[in-house]
XYZ file of C-alpha atoms in Angstrom:
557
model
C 5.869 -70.084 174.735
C 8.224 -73.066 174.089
C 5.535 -75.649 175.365
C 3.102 -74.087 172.684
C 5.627 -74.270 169.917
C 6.192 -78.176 170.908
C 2.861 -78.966 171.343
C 2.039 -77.410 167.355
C 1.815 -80.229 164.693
C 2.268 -77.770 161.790
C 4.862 -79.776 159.330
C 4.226 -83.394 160.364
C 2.520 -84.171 157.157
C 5.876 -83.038 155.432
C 8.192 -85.523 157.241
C 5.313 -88.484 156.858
C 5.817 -87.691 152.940
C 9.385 -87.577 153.138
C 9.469 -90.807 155.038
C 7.076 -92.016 152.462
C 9.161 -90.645 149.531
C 12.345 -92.444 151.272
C 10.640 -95.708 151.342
C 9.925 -96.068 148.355
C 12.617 -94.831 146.788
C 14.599 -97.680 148.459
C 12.306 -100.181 147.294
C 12.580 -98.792 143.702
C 16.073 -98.685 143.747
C 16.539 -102.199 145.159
C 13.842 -103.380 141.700
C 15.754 -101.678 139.801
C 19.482 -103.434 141.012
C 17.939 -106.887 141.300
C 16.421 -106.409 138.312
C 19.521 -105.523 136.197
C 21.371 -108.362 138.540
C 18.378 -110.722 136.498
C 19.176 -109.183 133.104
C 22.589 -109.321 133.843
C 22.805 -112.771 134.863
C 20.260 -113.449 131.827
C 22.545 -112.196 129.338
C 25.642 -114.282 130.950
C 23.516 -117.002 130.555
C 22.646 -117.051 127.065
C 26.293 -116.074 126.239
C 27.412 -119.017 128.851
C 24.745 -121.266 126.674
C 25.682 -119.835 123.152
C 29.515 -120.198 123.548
C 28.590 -124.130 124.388
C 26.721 -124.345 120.694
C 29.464 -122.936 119.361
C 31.647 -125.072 120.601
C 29.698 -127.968 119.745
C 29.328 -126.313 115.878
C 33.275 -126.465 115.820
C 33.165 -129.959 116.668
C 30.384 -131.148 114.624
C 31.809 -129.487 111.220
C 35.117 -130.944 111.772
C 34.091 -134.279 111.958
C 32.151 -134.147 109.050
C 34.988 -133.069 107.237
C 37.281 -135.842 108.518
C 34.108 -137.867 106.904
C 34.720 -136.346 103.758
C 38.201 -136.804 103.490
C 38.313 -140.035 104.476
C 35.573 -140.961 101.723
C 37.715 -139.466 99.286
C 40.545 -140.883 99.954
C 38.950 -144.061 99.742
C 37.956 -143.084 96.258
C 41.746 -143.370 95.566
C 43.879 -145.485 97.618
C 43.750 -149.350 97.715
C 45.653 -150.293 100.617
C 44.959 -149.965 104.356
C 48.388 -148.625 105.320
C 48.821 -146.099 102.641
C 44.967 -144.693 103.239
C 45.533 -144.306 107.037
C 48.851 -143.007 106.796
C 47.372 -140.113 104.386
C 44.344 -139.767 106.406
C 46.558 -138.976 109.480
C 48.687 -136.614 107.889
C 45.652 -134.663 105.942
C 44.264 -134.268 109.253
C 46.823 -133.204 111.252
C 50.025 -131.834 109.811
C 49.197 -130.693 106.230
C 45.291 -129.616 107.797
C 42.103 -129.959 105.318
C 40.577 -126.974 103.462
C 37.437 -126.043 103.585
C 35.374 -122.713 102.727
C 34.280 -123.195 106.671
C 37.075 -123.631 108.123
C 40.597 -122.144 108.595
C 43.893 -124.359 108.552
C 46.026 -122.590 111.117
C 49.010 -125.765 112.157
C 49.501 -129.167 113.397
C 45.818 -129.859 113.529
C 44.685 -126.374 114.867
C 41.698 -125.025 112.650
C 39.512 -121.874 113.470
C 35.549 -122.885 112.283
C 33.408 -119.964 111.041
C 30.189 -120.793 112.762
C 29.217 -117.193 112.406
C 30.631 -113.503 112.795
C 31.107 -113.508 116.456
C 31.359 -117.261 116.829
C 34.576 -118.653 115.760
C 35.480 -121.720 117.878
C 38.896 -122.950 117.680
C 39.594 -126.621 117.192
C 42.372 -128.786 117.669
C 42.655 -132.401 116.432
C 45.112 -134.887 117.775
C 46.063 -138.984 116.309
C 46.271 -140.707 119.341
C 46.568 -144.269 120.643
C 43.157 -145.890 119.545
C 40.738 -147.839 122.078
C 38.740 -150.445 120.190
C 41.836 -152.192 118.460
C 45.575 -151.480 118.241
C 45.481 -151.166 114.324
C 42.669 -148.818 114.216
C 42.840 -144.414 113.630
C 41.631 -142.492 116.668
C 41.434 -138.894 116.625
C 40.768 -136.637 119.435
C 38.931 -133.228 119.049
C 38.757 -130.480 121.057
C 36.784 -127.493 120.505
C 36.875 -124.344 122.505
C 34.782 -121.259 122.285
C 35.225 -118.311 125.109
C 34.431 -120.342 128.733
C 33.017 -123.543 127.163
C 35.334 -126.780 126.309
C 33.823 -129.502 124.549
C 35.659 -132.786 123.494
C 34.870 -136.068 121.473
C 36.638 -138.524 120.083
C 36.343 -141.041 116.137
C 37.777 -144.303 115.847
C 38.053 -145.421 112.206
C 38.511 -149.351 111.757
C 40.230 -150.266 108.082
C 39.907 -153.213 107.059
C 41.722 -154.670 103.714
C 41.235 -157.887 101.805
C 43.660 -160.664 100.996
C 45.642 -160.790 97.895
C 49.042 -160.225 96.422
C 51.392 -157.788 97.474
C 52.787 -155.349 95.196
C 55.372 -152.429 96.481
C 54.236 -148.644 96.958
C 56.913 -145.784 97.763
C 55.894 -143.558 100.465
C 58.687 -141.755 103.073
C 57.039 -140.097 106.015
C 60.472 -137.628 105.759
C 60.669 -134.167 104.443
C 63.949 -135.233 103.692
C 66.231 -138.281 103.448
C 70.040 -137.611 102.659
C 72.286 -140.229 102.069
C 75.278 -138.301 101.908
C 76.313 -134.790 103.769
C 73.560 -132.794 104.805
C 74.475 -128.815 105.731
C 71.223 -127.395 107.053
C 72.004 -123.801 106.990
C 68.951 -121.572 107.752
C 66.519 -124.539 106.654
C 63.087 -124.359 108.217
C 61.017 -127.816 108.195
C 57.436 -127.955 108.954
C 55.593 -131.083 109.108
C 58.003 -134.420 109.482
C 61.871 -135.069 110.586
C 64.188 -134.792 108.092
C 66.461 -138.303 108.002
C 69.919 -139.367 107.522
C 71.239 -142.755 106.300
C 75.266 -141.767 106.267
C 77.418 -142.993 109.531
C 80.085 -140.638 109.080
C 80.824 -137.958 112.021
C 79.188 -134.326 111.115
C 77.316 -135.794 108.237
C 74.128 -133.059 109.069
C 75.742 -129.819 110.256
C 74.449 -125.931 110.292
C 76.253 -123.109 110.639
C 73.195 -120.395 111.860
C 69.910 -120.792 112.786
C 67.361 -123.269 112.022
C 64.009 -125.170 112.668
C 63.586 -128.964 112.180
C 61.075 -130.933 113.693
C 63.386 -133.728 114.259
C 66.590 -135.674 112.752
C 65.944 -139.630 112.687
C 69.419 -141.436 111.812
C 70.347 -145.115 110.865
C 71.798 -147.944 113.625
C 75.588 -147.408 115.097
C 77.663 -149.199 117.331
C 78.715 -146.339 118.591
C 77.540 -142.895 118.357
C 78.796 -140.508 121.222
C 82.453 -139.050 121.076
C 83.460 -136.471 123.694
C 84.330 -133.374 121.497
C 81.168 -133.085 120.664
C 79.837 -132.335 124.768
C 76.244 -131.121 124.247
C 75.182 -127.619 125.769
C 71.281 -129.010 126.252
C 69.761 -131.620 128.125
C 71.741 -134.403 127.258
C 75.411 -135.320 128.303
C 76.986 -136.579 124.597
C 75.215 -135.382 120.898
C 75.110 -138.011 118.174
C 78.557 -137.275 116.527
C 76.987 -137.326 112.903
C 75.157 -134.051 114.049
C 77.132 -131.024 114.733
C 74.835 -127.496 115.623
C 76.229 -124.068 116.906
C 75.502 -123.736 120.745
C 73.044 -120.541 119.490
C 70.612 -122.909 117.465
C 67.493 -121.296 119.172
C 65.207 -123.473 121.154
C 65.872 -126.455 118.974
C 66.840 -129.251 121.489
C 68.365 -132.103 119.151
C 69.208 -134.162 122.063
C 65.462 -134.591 122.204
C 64.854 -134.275 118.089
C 67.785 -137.660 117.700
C 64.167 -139.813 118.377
C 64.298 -142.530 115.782
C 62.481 -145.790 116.753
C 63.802 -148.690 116.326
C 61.991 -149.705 112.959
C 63.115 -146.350 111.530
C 66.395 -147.108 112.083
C 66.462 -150.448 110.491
C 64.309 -148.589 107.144
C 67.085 -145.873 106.793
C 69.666 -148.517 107.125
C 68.243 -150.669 104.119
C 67.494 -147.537 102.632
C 68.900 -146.952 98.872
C 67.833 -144.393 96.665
C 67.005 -145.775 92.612
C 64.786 -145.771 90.156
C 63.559 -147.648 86.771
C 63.056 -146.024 83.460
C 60.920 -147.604 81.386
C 61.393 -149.197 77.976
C 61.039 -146.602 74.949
C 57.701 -148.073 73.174
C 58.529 -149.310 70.009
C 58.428 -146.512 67.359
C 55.546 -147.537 65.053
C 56.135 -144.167 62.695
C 52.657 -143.224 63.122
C 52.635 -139.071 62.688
C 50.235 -136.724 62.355
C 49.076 -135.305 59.026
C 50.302 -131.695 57.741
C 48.245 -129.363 59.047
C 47.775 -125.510 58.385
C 45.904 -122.734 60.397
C 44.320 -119.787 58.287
C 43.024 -116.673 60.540
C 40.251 -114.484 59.524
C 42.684 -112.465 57.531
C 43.710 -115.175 55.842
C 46.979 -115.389 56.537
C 48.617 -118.422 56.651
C 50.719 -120.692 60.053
C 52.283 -123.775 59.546
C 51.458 -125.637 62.695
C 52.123 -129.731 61.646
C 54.679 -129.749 58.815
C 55.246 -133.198 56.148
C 57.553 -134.174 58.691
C 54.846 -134.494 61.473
C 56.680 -131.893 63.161
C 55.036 -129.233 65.702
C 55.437 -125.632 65.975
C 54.222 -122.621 66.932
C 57.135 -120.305 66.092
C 55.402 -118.784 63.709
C 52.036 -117.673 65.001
C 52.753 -113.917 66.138
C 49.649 -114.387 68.994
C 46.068 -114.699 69.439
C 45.334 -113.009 66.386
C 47.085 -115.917 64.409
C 44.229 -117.864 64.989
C 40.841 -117.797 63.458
C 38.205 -116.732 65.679
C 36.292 -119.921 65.493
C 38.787 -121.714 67.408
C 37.637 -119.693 70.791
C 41.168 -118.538 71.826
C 43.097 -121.782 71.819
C 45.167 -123.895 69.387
C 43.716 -127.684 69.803
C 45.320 -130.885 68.743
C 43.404 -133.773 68.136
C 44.926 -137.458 67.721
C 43.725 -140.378 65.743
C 41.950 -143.216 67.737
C 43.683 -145.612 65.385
C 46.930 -145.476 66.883
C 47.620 -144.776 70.911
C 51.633 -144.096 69.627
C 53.056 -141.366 67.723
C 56.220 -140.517 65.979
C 56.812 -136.318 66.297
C 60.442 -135.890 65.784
C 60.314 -132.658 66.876
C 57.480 -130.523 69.309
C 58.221 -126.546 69.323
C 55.892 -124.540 71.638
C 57.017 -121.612 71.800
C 56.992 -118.901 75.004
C 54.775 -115.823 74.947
C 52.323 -116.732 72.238
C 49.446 -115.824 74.544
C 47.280 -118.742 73.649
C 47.581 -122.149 74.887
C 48.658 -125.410 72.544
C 45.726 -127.877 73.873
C 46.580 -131.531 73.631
C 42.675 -133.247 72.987
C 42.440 -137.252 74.011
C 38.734 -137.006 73.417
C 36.173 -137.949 75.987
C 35.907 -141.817 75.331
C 37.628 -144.369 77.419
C 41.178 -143.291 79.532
C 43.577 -143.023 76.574
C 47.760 -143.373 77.411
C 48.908 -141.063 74.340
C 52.778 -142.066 73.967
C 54.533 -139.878 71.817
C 58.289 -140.398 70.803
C 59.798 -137.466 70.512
C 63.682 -135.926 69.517
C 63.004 -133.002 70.493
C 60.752 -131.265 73.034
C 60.607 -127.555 73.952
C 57.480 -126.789 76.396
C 57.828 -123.024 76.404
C 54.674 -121.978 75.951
C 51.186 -122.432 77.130
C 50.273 -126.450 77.224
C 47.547 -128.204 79.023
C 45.583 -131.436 78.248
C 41.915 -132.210 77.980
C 40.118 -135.504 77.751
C 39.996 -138.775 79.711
C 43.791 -139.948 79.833
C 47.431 -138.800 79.715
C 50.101 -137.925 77.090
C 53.497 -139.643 77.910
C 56.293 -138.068 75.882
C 59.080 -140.158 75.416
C 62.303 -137.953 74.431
C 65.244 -140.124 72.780
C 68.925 -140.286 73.462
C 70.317 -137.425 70.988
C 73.436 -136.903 72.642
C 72.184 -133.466 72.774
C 70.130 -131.098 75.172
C 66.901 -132.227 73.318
C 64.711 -131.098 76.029
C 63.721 -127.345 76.899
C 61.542 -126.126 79.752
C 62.761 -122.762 79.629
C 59.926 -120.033 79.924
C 61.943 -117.399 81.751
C 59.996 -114.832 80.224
C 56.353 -116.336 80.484
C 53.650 -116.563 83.120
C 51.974 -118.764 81.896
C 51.293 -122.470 83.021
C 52.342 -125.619 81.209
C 50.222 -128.913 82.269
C 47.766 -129.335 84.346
C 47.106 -127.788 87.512
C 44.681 -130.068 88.801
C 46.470 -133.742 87.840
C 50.425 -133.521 87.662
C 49.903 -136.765 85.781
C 48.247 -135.897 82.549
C 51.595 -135.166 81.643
C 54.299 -137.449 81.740
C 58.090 -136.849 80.733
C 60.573 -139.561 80.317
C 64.171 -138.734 78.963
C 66.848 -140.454 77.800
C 70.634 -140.527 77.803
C 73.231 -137.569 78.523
C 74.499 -134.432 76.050
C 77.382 -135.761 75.114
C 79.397 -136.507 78.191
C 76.863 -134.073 80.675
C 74.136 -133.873 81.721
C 70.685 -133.172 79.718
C 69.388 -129.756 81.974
C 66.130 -127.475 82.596
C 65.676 -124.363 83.191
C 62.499 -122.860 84.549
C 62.001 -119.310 86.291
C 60.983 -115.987 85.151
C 56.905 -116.785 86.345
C 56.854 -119.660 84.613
C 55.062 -122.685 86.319
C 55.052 -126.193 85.384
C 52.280 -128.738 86.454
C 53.560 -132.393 85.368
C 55.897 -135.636 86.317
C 59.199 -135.890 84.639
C 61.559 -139.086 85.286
C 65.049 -138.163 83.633
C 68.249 -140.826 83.034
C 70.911 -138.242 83.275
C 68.684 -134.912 84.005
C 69.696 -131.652 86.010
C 67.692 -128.927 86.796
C 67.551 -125.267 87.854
C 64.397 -123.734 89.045
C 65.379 -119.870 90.150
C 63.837 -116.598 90.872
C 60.066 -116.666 90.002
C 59.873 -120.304 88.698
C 57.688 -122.717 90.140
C 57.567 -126.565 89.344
C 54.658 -128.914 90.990
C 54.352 -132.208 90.652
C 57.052 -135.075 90.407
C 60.773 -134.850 89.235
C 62.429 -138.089 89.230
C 66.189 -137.799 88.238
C 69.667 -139.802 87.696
C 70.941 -136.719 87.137
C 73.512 -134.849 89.814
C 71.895 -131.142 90.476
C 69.132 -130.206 91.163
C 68.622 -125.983 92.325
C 66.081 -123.886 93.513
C 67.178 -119.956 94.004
C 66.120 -116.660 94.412
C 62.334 -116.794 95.663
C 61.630 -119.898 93.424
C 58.481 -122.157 94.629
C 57.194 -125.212 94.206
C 54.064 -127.042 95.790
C 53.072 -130.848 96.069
C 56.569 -131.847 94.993
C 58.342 -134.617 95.155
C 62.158 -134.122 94.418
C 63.958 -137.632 93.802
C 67.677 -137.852 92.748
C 68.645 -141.506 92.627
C 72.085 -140.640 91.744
C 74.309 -141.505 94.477
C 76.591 -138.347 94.275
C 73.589 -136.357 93.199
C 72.884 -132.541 95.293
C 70.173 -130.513 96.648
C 70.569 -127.069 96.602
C 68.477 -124.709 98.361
C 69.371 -120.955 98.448
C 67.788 -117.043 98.408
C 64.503 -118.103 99.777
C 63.183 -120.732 97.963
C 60.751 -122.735 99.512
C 58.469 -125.971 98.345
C 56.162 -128.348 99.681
C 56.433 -131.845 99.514
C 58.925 -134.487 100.010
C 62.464 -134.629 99.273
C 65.041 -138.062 98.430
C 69.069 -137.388 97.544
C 72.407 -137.735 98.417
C 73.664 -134.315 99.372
C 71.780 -131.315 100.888
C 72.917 -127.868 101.197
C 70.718 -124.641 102.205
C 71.436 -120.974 102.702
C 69.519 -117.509 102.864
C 66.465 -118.247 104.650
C 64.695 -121.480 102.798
C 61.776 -123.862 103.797
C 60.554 -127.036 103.446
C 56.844 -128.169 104.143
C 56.092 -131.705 104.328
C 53.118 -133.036 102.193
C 52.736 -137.185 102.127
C 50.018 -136.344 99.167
C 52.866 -135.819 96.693
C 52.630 -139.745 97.204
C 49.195 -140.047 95.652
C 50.231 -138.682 92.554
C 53.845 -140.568 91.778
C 53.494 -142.561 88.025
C 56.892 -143.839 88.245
C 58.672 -146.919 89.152
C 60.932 -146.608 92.188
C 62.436 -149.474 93.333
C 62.875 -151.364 97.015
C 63.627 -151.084 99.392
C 62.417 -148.000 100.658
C 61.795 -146.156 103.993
C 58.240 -146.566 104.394
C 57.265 -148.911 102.377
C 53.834 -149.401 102.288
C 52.257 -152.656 100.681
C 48.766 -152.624 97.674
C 46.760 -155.808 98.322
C 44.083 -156.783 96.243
C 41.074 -156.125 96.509
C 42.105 -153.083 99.094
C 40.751 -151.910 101.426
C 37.512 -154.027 102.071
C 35.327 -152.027 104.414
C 36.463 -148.630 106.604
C 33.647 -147.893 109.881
C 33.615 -144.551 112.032
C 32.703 -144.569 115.661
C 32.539 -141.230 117.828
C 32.521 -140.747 121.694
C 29.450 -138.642 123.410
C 30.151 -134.909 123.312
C 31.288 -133.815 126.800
C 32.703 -130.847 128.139
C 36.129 -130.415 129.911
């Protein structure tokens, strides 16, 4: 019975199936894995292959925008030095702007090449290849797993000619007296110090600098003041709490040997210029009539200007498009206004015309001048205002309670702002805050000012005076702060905060403040300051007389 059963093939076409079924299922299976091991590596491969155009995107926009700033500066500056010290610095500490681009520090930029692809980019100055005097900048460009590197080399050349003098500190700050650095953040340059006296820069909490450069001394190390870092002996004109973060100012005291000697020669001062002589030229009565007919006296038979009695916009006729224009007279460049009233919180702007000709230098000699109210200039050329020595307070920048702007955003020197002499036996002062913002240069004899809570100022303040403030939140931008008095003071407090550069005797800062460097404030200075100065740059005629651009192959790290 058992040998029949055995010797029965009933089923074997079953397990040949099933052995089929088996076999090919394994074969299936194994197309299926190597194929998704093909797609898979397919898909790592394009990424692999995109991330490397990325990457070479990043590097590709950024040195066309180096291009473009370097062209533009070239548009502007007309000495070798001064155009490569700017080109470094727009490059790599204060970072260029571009709708394709993001500025994020020190040379770091994120590139939008797309949605997902966003390389990041940093660009360093180093030591050049092709000739010691020559700009080298290295790029780097990295976008998930790819690293891609290059390198320009700019060679400036300038022409022969006469020297003339050009200011330019590479400092966010030089002090010449005692420097208390309280809660002071500094981005972008070392702060310097040209006093030799023990504790001359001191803080009392926390602080960020990115390094203190300080004049020659025999000698400098005294053993009270036993360093807690990486260093035996501090300088003993620098005194910090043991708790002053990660700041190491062992390592910050770097000064070369060339900055020393600069802050040793170093001294503060200035030149105002001659008043022009007073001609008597004014400008003819004028009256405005608005659609209503009702009657402002903006010009009176004096030649005096106001605006105290326009109530607003409505004030003026409808024809005029919103704003109060002033024309003046091509047959005179000088003008006699004894006194210039524009008032805050008229809600139109006062609009100073030069005309479109040839660059005109409007000086006007003023006694008087309150810049309240809404001002800007239009034209080819500047208005200098020239406001006399009074003996009184004859100068009023004091919209507390307006927003809106006075000058020129775009060019800090369409305006111009020289005063004269003291009131009485103090000093002539300013006031700005409130919203207000100012966009112009003034140079003052004996001038003090006071920029607080909501107040912004940009552009250049040169000053004899002995104060100058910022408080309470105040800003500025592209500022450069100058105080050639030698027992003039700084004070920072409350979270201000500008960028730009800063010169004077005494420095003090509390509540949280900050300072960015910006060497462009040095592009924009109209005024005379005198030698010697640290970094002194030299103009020679004809400039610069040819600037070439070399870049490395592209290769990956």
């Amino acid at each position: 019975m058992f040998k029949r059963i055995l010797k029965k093939k009933d089923g074997a076409a079953l397990v040949v199936v099933l052995l089929v079924l088996m076999v090919f299922s394994i074969s299936y299976g194994g197309t299926i894995y190597v194929s998704n091991k093909n797609i898979e590596s397919t898909i790592k491969s394009q990424e692999y292959t995109q991330d490397y155009y990325s990457a070479e995107i990043g590097i590709n926009v950024m040195v066309e925008l180096i291009k473009q700033e370097a062209q533009q500066l070239l548009d502007t500056q007309t000495n070798v030095e001064n155009f490569k010290a700017l080109l470094i610095n727009n490059v790599t500490i204060s970072g260029l702007t571009d709708g394709l681009v993001n500025n994020l520090s020190d040379g770091n930029y994120e590139v939008i090449a797309s949605d997902t692809f966003q390389p990041l980019v940093n660009i360093k100055n180093v030591t050049p290849i092709k000739h010691e005097d020559n700009i080298r900048f290295e790029i780097t460009s990295k976008e998930q797993s790819r690293t891609l590197s290059t390198a320009i080399e700019f060679s400036v050349v300038g022409g022969d000619g006469e020297s003339d003098s050009f200011f330019y500190s590479k400092y966010a700050i030089i002090g010449s007296g005692q420097m208390n650095i309280t809660g002071l953040t500094v981005t972008g340059a070392p702060i310097a110090s040209t006093n030799n006296n023990n504790k001359s820069i001191v803080s009392g909490s926390y602080g960020s600098v990115p390094g203190i450069h300080l004049r020659e001394k025999d000698s400098i190390y005294l053993n009270e003041y036993k360093s807690n870092y990486n260093c035996e002996w501090l300088d003993s004109r620098v005194q910090f709490p043991d708790y002053f973060g990660d700041y190491n100012p062992c390592a910050a005291l770097n000064a070369s040997q060339q900055d020393k000697k600069d802050l040793e020669n170093f001294s503060a001062s200035m030149v105002m210029p001659e008043m022009p002589v007073n001609t008597g030229v004014k400008l003819v009565a004028r009256t405005v009539v608005n659609d209503t007919g009702h009657s402002f006296e903006l010009i009176n038979s004096n030649g005096n200007i106001s605006t105290d009695s326009f109530w607003g916009p409505s004030a003026l006729p409808s024809s005029y498009g919103g704003k109060l224009v002033i024309d003046f007279p091509t047959s005179s460049d000088t003008f006699y206004i004894p006194k210039i009233n524009l008032a805050a919180n008229k809600q139109f702007p006062v609009v100073f015309n030069l005309g479109n000709g040839t660059d005109r230098n409007v000086k006007i000699i003023t006694d008087s001048l309150n810049f309240s109210g809404h001002y800007y200039v239009i034209g080819n050329g500047s208005v200098t205002f020239y406001v006399t020595d009074t003996n009184t307070n004859n100068i009023i920048l004091n919209a507390n309670n307006s927003t809106e702007y006075v000058g020129n955003p775009e060019d800090v020197t369409k305006t111009i702002i020289y005063v004269y002499g003291k009131r009485g036996t103090n000093m002539k002062e300013i006031t700005i805050g409130g919203g207000a913002s100012y966009h112009l240069s003034i140079m003052g004899e004996y001038l003090n000012a006071n920029i607080t809570s909501g107040g912004g100022y940009f552009g250049n303040f040169v000053t004899g005076g002995n104060s100058i403030k910022l408080s309470g939140g105040s800003t500025t931008g592209s500022t450069l702060f100058y105080i050639a008095n030698p027992s003039g003071k700084f004070e920072m407090s409350g979270g201000a905060k500008f960028k730009g550069a800063l010169i004077t005797n005494d420095f003090t800062s509390s509540g949280g403040v900050s300072i960015e460097y910006d060497a462009k404030v040095f592009e924009t200075l109209p005024f005379e300051l005198t030698t010697p100065n640290v970094g002194e740059h030299v103009n020679t005629e004809p400039g610069i007389e040819s600037v070439t651009l070399t870049q490395d192959p592209t290769v990956e790290k």
